[in-house]
Structure formats: structure tokens, C-alpha cells
Amino acid sequence: MASSSDVTSSAENTPGEPENGSAVRRGRVRLRRAAVMAVPAAAVAAALAVLTAEGALGVQFAISGMPFVVTADKLEGEGFAQFGGLDNMIENSPNEGDTGGQVLVVTSVVKNGKLTNLCQSVDLGGIQLVLTAGDGSTPVSVKNLAIDSDDITGNAEFNNIEIGRDSSTFDKVPIKGPEGVYGQQADSVVITDLYQHNYAATAAVFKLPNLHMRFGGKGCPQ
């Protein structure tokens, strides 16, 4: 259905006007349509910002804005969930770039999990801080892990997954998302060749056997 702005533009575009004027008006109509379509997305982002401020999401602190990479040969989790969120930096953060100090993320929650051959790295401006732990015989163990990512890859297998569930109604993990937000949960998950580009993480327990932390020129292999 045409909007009132569409009708007005069509009426003003009389046959006697030059063709380039018509092109300008059509361009303005398209911009108006794009602006209208952007309103719901802006409203969702604003709602997520409020929920984050109220502590409704997994991460409840101001992020630095410096992303870090996590890789693992395998993640095995009992109790798993995911939902959308919005992480916030401090006001006028030097790392905000063109983000406005906010990053749209997916929060992944693992109630109890193990990670084999964990690697974590962060670029400190030309030098990488690299952490490794958990070889094949003694993996890293986590409890109530919530990690915020904007990019995740791997080979995943879920057991009894529920997709599209309201994240405020999760019952397989201890951390729930906000009301009305799309989410998914499963009894268990196995992800091999895991890669995550993250902005924040919290955990009730994070055990790192065979921990090694170092500086180097290269981060975790991708």
C-alpha cells in the first residue's frame, strides 16, 4: 500500500517537469521508505539497550570495545541457549569507532561445558596476547558461561533444540534473556572447529588446566 509521501510525490511529478527532477523525487521516496523500514530495528536496539542497563542480559558490565578471538577443537555443553543482545562501551570510548559505543551480539550460554585445546587472543595494537589451555586429556571446564559474539563458526550438533523460543522462558540454562526476544535452547550441544569473535564473557567457574599466557605476533589460528 502506498504511503502518503508516495502519493504526494506522484502528484507533484507533472509531465511538464524535466526528467532529472523526477529522478530526484523518486530517490527521495525511496529514502523515506528506507527510513520507515529502519524504525522497527531502531526500536529493538533501544529496547535492548534498556534491558542491558537493567542487567537483564548475560553481560552486565561496560565492554572495552576491543574484540577477542576464541577457538577450540571441540566444545561440549550440557544446557545451551542463545539470544540477541546489545553490549555497551563507556561514554566516549576510544574504541567505539563508528559503532556509537554499542555492539550487536549473540549471547551464547552453556550451563556446564568442556573445551578441548582452547585458544584465546586479543590484538593489543600490533602485538597479540595469547592464552592457551586444556589439552585433549584435560579440557577446560566452565559453568554458567555467557559469551557475547558477533561472529561464530564451526560444526554444531544439538540435542532436543527449540528454535524461536522467547528468551525470557528458557529453562535449560540459568541465564535468561529479555522478554519478546528470539532465542533458542537445547539439552546439549557439540561444536567442533569452533571459532568465535567476541566482546565479553562471564562464567561462574572457569578452570584452565595447563594454562599458558604469552605475547606474540600471531593470534589464535583460524
Short mmCIF file of N, CA, C and O in Angstrom, two decimals, residues 59-148:
data_model
loop_
_atom_site.label_atom_id
_atom_site.label_comp_id
_atom_site.label_asym_id
_atom_site.label_seq_id
_atom_site.Cartn_x
_atom_site.Cartn_y
_atom_site.Cartn_z
N VAL A 59 25.80 -10.28 29.94
CA VAL A 59 26.93 -9.46 30.32
C VAL A 59 26.42 -8.16 30.93
O VAL A 59 25.61 -7.46 30.33
N GLN A 60 26.91 -7.82 32.12
CA GLN A 60 26.38 -6.68 32.86
C GLN A 60 27.47 -5.66 33.19
O GLN A 60 27.44 -5.03 34.24
N PHE A 61 28.43 -5.50 32.29
CA PHE A 61 29.48 -4.51 32.51
C PHE A 61 29.78 -3.81 31.20
O PHE A 61 29.44 -4.30 30.12
N ALA A 62 30.42 -2.64 31.29
CA ALA A 62 30.79 -1.89 30.09
C ALA A 62 31.96 -2.60 29.42
O ALA A 62 32.98 -2.89 30.06
N ILE A 63 31.80 -2.90 28.13
CA ILE A 63 32.88 -3.59 27.41
C ILE A 63 33.96 -2.60 26.99
O ILE A 63 33.70 -1.41 26.84
N SER A 64 35.17 -3.11 26.78
CA SER A 64 36.27 -2.24 26.35
C SER A 64 36.13 -1.84 24.89
O SER A 64 36.67 -0.82 24.46
N GLY A 65 35.42 -2.66 24.11
CA GLY A 65 35.32 -2.43 22.68
C GLY A 65 36.44 -3.07 21.89
O GLY A 65 36.46 -2.96 20.66
N MET A 66 37.36 -3.75 22.56
CA MET A 66 38.44 -4.48 21.89
C MET A 66 38.02 -5.95 21.78
O MET A 66 37.93 -6.65 22.80
N PRO A 67 37.74 -6.44 20.59
CA PRO A 67 37.28 -7.82 20.44
C PRO A 67 38.40 -8.82 20.70
O PRO A 67 39.58 -8.50 20.58
N PHE A 68 38.01 -10.02 21.09
CA PHE A 68 38.98 -11.11 21.28
C PHE A 68 38.46 -12.36 20.60
O PHE A 68 37.25 -12.57 20.46
N VAL A 69 39.39 -13.18 20.17
CA VAL A 69 39.08 -14.41 19.43
C VAL A 69 39.20 -15.62 20.36
O VAL A 69 40.14 -15.68 21.17
N VAL A 70 38.27 -16.54 20.26
CA VAL A 70 38.34 -17.82 20.97
C VAL A 70 38.19 -18.94 19.96
O VAL A 70 37.26 -18.92 19.13
N THR A 71 39.10 -19.91 20.01
CA THR A 71 38.98 -21.10 19.18
C THR A 71 39.12 -22.34 20.07
O THR A 71 39.71 -22.28 21.16
N ALA A 72 38.56 -23.45 19.62
CA ALA A 72 38.68 -24.72 20.34
C ALA A 72 38.46 -25.85 19.35
O ALA A 72 37.65 -25.72 18.42
N ASP A 73 39.16 -26.95 19.58
CA ASP A 73 38.93 -28.13 18.74
C ASP A 73 37.51 -28.65 18.93
O ASP A 73 36.86 -29.09 17.99
N LYS A 74 37.05 -28.57 20.20
CA LYS A 74 35.70 -29.07 20.49
C LYS A 74 35.12 -28.39 21.71
O LYS A 74 35.82 -28.16 22.70
N LEU A 75 33.84 -28.04 21.62
CA LEU A 75 33.06 -27.58 22.77
C LEU A 75 31.94 -28.58 23.01
O LEU A 75 31.18 -28.91 22.09
N GLU A 76 31.85 -29.09 24.23
CA GLU A 76 30.78 -29.98 24.63
C GLU A 76 30.03 -29.33 25.77
O GLU A 76 30.63 -29.02 26.81
N GLY A 77 28.72 -29.10 25.59
CA GLY A 77 27.95 -28.40 26.60
C GLY A 77 26.68 -29.11 26.97
O GLY A 77 25.98 -29.64 26.10
N GLU A 78 26.37 -29.11 28.26
CA GLU A 78 25.08 -29.62 28.76
C GLU A 78 24.26 -28.42 29.23
O GLU A 78 24.65 -27.72 30.16
N GLY A 79 23.14 -28.18 28.55
CA GLY A 79 22.36 -26.98 28.79
C GLY A 79 22.91 -25.84 27.96
O GLY A 79 23.98 -25.31 28.25
N PHE A 80 22.20 -25.49 26.88
CA PHE A 80 22.71 -24.48 25.93
C PHE A 80 21.58 -23.56 25.50
O PHE A 80 20.44 -23.99 25.33
N ALA A 81 21.91 -22.28 25.31
CA ALA A 81 20.92 -21.31 24.83
C ALA A 81 21.62 -20.17 24.11
O ALA A 81 22.80 -19.90 24.34
N GLN A 82 20.87 -19.48 23.25
CA GLN A 82 21.37 -18.30 22.54
C GLN A 82 20.24 -17.28 22.39
O GLN A 82 19.09 -17.64 22.20
N PHE A 83 20.61 -15.99 22.47
CA PHE A 83 19.65 -14.92 22.23
C PHE A 83 20.42 -13.65 21.87
O PHE A 83 21.63 -13.54 22.11
N GLY A 84 19.71 -12.70 21.28
CA GLY A 84 20.33 -11.46 20.85
C GLY A 84 20.51 -10.47 21.99
O GLY A 84 19.75 -10.47 22.96
N GLY A 85 21.55 -9.62 21.87
CA GLY A 85 21.80 -8.63 22.89
C GLY A 85 22.55 -7.43 22.33
O GLY A 85 22.89 -7.39 21.14
N LEU A 86 22.80 -6.47 23.18
CA LEU A 86 23.50 -5.26 22.80
C LEU A 86 24.48 -4.90 23.90
O LEU A 86 24.08 -4.65 25.04
N ASP A 87 25.78 -4.92 23.57
CA ASP A 87 26.82 -4.56 24.53
C ASP A 87 27.17 -3.08 24.40
O ASP A 87 27.18 -2.53 23.30
N ASN A 88 27.49 -2.46 25.52
CA ASN A 88 27.75 -1.03 25.56
C ASN A 88 29.14 -0.73 26.09
O ASN A 88 29.60 -1.34 27.06
N MET A 89 29.81 0.24 25.48
CA MET A 89 31.09 0.74 25.96
C MET A 89 30.86 1.93 26.87
O MET A 89 29.74 2.44 26.99
N ILE A 90 31.93 2.39 27.54
CA ILE A 90 31.82 3.60 28.33
C ILE A 90 31.59 4.79 27.40
O ILE A 90 31.86 4.72 26.19
N GLU A 91 31.08 5.88 27.94
CA GLU A 91 30.84 7.07 27.13
C GLU A 91 32.16 7.59 26.56
O GLU A 91 33.16 7.68 27.27
N ASN A 92 32.15 7.91 25.27
CA ASN A 92 33.33 8.43 24.56
C ASN A 92 34.51 7.47 24.60
O ASN A 92 35.67 7.88 24.72
N SER A 93 34.23 6.18 24.51
CA SER A 93 35.29 5.18 24.50
C SER A 93 36.19 5.39 23.28
O SER A 93 35.71 5.62 22.18
N PRO A 94 37.52 5.30 23.46
CA PRO A 94 38.41 5.45 22.31
C PRO A 94 38.29 4.32 21.30
O PRO A 94 38.83 4.41 20.19
N ASN A 95 37.57 3.25 21.66
CA ASN A 95 37.43 2.10 20.77
C ASN A 95 36.08 2.03 20.07
O ASN A 95 35.81 1.06 19.37
N GLU A 96 35.24 3.06 20.24
CA GLU A 96 33.90 2.96 19.68
C GLU A 96 33.87 3.06 18.16
O GLU A 96 32.96 2.51 17.52
N GLY A 97 34.84 3.73 17.53
CA GLY A 97 34.86 3.83 16.07
C GLY A 97 33.56 4.38 15.55
O GLY A 97 33.07 5.40 16.01
N ASP A 98 32.96 3.68 14.57
CA ASP A 98 31.69 4.11 14.01
C ASP A 98 30.51 3.34 14.60
O ASP A 98 29.41 3.33 14.04
N THR A 99 30.71 2.68 15.75
CA THR A 99 29.65 1.88 16.36
C THR A 99 28.72 2.70 17.24
O THR A 99 27.65 2.22 17.62
N GLY A 100 29.13 3.92 17.61
CA GLY A 100 28.35 4.68 18.56
C GLY A 100 28.46 4.15 19.97
O GLY A 100 27.67 4.51 20.85
N GLY A 101 29.45 3.29 20.21
CA GLY A 101 29.64 2.73 21.54
C GLY A 101 28.79 1.52 21.86
O GLY A 101 28.74 1.08 23.01
N GLN A 102 28.13 0.96 20.83
CA GLN A 102 27.28 -0.21 21.03
C GLN A 102 27.59 -1.28 19.99
O GLN A 102 27.86 -0.96 18.84
N VAL A 103 27.53 -2.54 20.41
CA VAL A 103 27.81 -3.66 19.51
C VAL A 103 26.67 -4.67 19.62
O VAL A 103 26.33 -5.12 20.72
N LEU A 104 26.06 -5.01 18.49
CA LEU A 104 25.02 -6.03 18.45
C LEU A 104 25.67 -7.41 18.52
O LEU A 104 26.58 -7.70 17.74
N VAL A 105 25.23 -8.25 19.45
CA VAL A 105 25.88 -9.54 19.69
C VAL A 105 24.85 -10.65 19.84
O VAL A 105 23.65 -10.40 20.04
N VAL A 106 25.35 -11.86 19.76
CA VAL A 106 24.60 -13.06 20.13
C VAL A 106 25.20 -13.58 21.42
O VAL A 106 26.41 -13.84 21.50
N THR A 107 24.37 -13.70 22.46
CA THR A 107 24.83 -14.26 23.73
C THR A 107 24.61 -15.76 23.72
O THR A 107 23.49 -16.23 23.53
N SER A 108 25.70 -16.52 23.89
CA SER A 108 25.64 -17.97 23.96
C SER A 108 25.85 -18.39 25.42
O SER A 108 26.81 -17.95 26.06
N VAL A 109 24.96 -19.22 25.93
CA VAL A 109 25.02 -19.65 27.33
C VAL A 109 25.24 -21.16 27.38
O VAL A 109 24.55 -21.92 26.70
N VAL A 110 26.21 -21.58 28.19
CA VAL A 110 26.47 -23.01 28.43
C VAL A 110 26.40 -23.25 29.94
O VAL A 110 27.16 -22.63 30.70
N LYS A 111 25.51 -24.13 30.36
CA LYS A 111 25.36 -24.40 31.79
C LYS A 111 26.59 -25.12 32.34
O LYS A 111 27.18 -24.70 33.33
N ASN A 112 26.96 -26.22 31.69
CA ASN A 112 28.17 -26.95 32.05
C ASN A 112 28.86 -27.37 30.76
O ASN A 112 28.21 -27.97 29.88
N GLY A 113 30.15 -27.05 30.63
CA GLY A 113 30.81 -27.34 29.36
C GLY A 113 32.29 -27.68 29.50
O GLY A 113 32.92 -27.42 30.53
N LYS A 114 32.80 -28.26 28.41
CA LYS A 114 34.22 -28.57 28.31
C LYS A 114 34.73 -28.11 26.94
O LYS A 114 34.04 -28.27 25.94
N LEU A 115 35.94 -27.55 26.93
CA LEU A 115 36.56 -27.09 25.69
C LEU A 115 37.94 -27.72 25.55
O LEU A 115 38.76 -27.62 26.47
N THR A 116 38.16 -28.37 24.42
CA THR A 116 39.43 -29.03 24.16
C THR A 116 40.32 -28.13 23.32
O THR A 116 39.89 -27.60 22.29
N ASN A 117 41.56 -27.96 23.77
CA ASN A 117 42.55 -27.11 23.08
C ASN A 117 42.01 -25.70 22.86
O ASN A 117 41.88 -25.22 21.73
N LEU A 118 41.74 -25.05 23.97
CA LEU A 118 41.24 -23.67 23.93
C LEU A 118 42.37 -22.70 23.60
O LEU A 118 43.49 -22.82 24.11
N CYS A 119 42.06 -21.73 22.74
CA CYS A 119 42.97 -20.63 22.45
C CYS A 119 42.18 -19.33 22.50
O CYS A 119 41.08 -19.26 21.95
N GLN A 120 42.74 -18.32 23.18
CA GLN A 120 42.11 -17.01 23.24
C GLN A 120 43.17 -15.95 22.93
O GLN A 120 44.27 -15.99 23.49
N SER A 121 42.86 -15.02 22.05
CA SER A 121 43.83 -13.98 21.69
C SER A 121 43.15 -12.65 21.52
O SER A 121 41.99 -12.57 21.10
N VAL A 122 43.88 -11.57 21.84
CA VAL A 122 43.38 -10.21 21.67
C VAL A 122 44.49 -9.36 21.08
O VAL A 122 45.66 -9.46 21.50
N ASP A 123 44.14 -8.57 20.08
CA ASP A 123 45.09 -7.69 19.42
C ASP A 123 45.25 -6.42 20.25
O ASP A 123 44.29 -5.65 20.41
N LEU A 124 46.46 -6.18 20.76
CA LEU A 124 46.73 -5.02 21.59
C LEU A 124 47.39 -3.90 20.80
O LEU A 124 48.07 -3.05 21.37
N GLY A 125 47.20 -3.92 19.49
CA GLY A 125 47.77 -2.88 18.65
C GLY A 125 49.12 -3.28 18.10
O GLY A 125 50.13 -2.65 18.41
N GLY A 126 49.13 -4.33 17.29
CA GLY A 126 50.38 -4.79 16.69
C GLY A 126 51.02 -5.96 17.40
O GLY A 126 51.91 -6.61 16.87
N ILE A 127 50.58 -6.25 18.63
CA ILE A 127 51.07 -7.41 19.36
C ILE A 127 49.87 -8.16 19.94
O ILE A 127 48.89 -7.55 20.37
N GLN A 128 49.94 -9.48 19.92
CA GLN A 128 48.83 -10.32 20.37
C GLN A 128 49.12 -10.88 21.76
O GLN A 128 50.22 -11.35 22.05
N LEU A 129 48.11 -10.80 22.63
CA LEU A 129 48.15 -11.51 23.91
C LEU A 129 47.40 -12.82 23.71
O LEU A 129 46.21 -12.82 23.40
N VAL A 130 48.12 -13.94 23.86
CA VAL A 130 47.57 -15.26 23.54
C VAL A 130 47.51 -16.12 24.80
O VAL A 130 48.49 -16.20 25.56
N LEU A 131 46.37 -16.76 25.01
CA LEU A 131 46.18 -17.68 26.13
C LEU A 131 45.79 -19.04 25.57
O LEU A 131 44.90 -19.12 24.72
N THR A 132 46.43 -20.09 26.04
CA THR A 132 46.07 -21.45 25.65
C THR A 132 45.88 -22.29 26.90
O THR A 132 46.51 -22.04 27.94
N ALA A 133 45.02 -23.31 26.82
CA ALA A 133 44.76 -24.19 27.97
C ALA A 133 43.95 -25.38 27.49
O ALA A 133 43.32 -25.34 26.43
N GLY A 134 43.97 -26.45 28.29
CA GLY A 134 43.08 -27.58 28.07
C GLY A 134 43.44 -28.47 26.91
O GLY A 134 42.83 -28.38 25.84
N ASP A 135 44.42 -29.35 27.11
CA ASP A 135 44.76 -30.28 26.03
C ASP A 135 43.72 -31.40 25.98
O ASP A 135 42.73 -31.39 26.70
N GLY A 136 43.96 -32.37 25.12
CA GLY A 136 42.96 -33.42 24.90
C GLY A 136 42.62 -34.23 26.12
O GLY A 136 41.48 -34.65 26.31
N SER A 137 43.60 -34.49 27.01
CA SER A 137 43.34 -35.32 28.18
C SER A 137 42.69 -34.56 29.32
O SER A 137 41.97 -35.14 30.13
N THR A 138 42.94 -33.24 29.40
CA THR A 138 42.37 -32.43 30.48
C THR A 138 41.80 -31.15 29.89
O THR A 138 42.48 -30.12 29.84
N PRO A 139 40.56 -31.17 29.43
CA PRO A 139 39.99 -29.97 28.78
C PRO A 139 39.66 -28.87 29.79
O PRO A 139 39.58 -29.11 30.99
N VAL A 140 39.45 -27.68 29.27
CA VAL A 140 38.95 -26.56 30.07
C VAL A 140 37.50 -26.87 30.47
O VAL A 140 36.74 -27.42 29.68
N SER A 141 37.14 -26.51 31.70
CA SER A 141 35.76 -26.71 32.14
C SER A 141 35.14 -25.38 32.54
O SER A 141 35.81 -24.51 33.11
N VAL A 142 33.87 -25.21 32.22
CA VAL A 142 33.15 -23.97 32.51
C VAL A 142 31.80 -24.29 33.11
O VAL A 142 31.23 -25.35 32.87
N LYS A 143 31.31 -23.34 33.90
CA LYS A 143 29.97 -23.45 34.47
C LYS A 143 29.29 -22.10 34.35
O LYS A 143 29.86 -21.07 34.69
N ASN A 144 28.05 -22.11 33.85
CA ASN A 144 27.26 -20.88 33.65
C ASN A 144 28.05 -19.85 32.84
O ASN A 144 28.17 -18.68 33.22
N LEU A 145 28.56 -20.29 31.71
CA LEU A 145 29.30 -19.42 30.80
C LEU A 145 28.32 -18.64 29.92
O LEU A 145 27.40 -19.22 29.35
N ALA A 146 28.53 -17.33 29.82
CA ALA A 146 27.78 -16.48 28.89
C ALA A 146 28.80 -15.68 28.11
O ALA A 146 29.60 -14.94 28.69
N ILE A 147 28.80 -15.82 26.79
CA ILE A 147 29.80 -15.17 25.96
C ILE A 147 29.11 -14.44 24.81
O ILE A 147 28.22 -14.99 24.17
N ASP A 148 29.50 -13.19 24.59
CA ASP A 148 28.87 -12.32 23.59
C ASP A 148 29.72 -12.25 22.34
O ASP A 148 30.88 -11.81 22.40
#
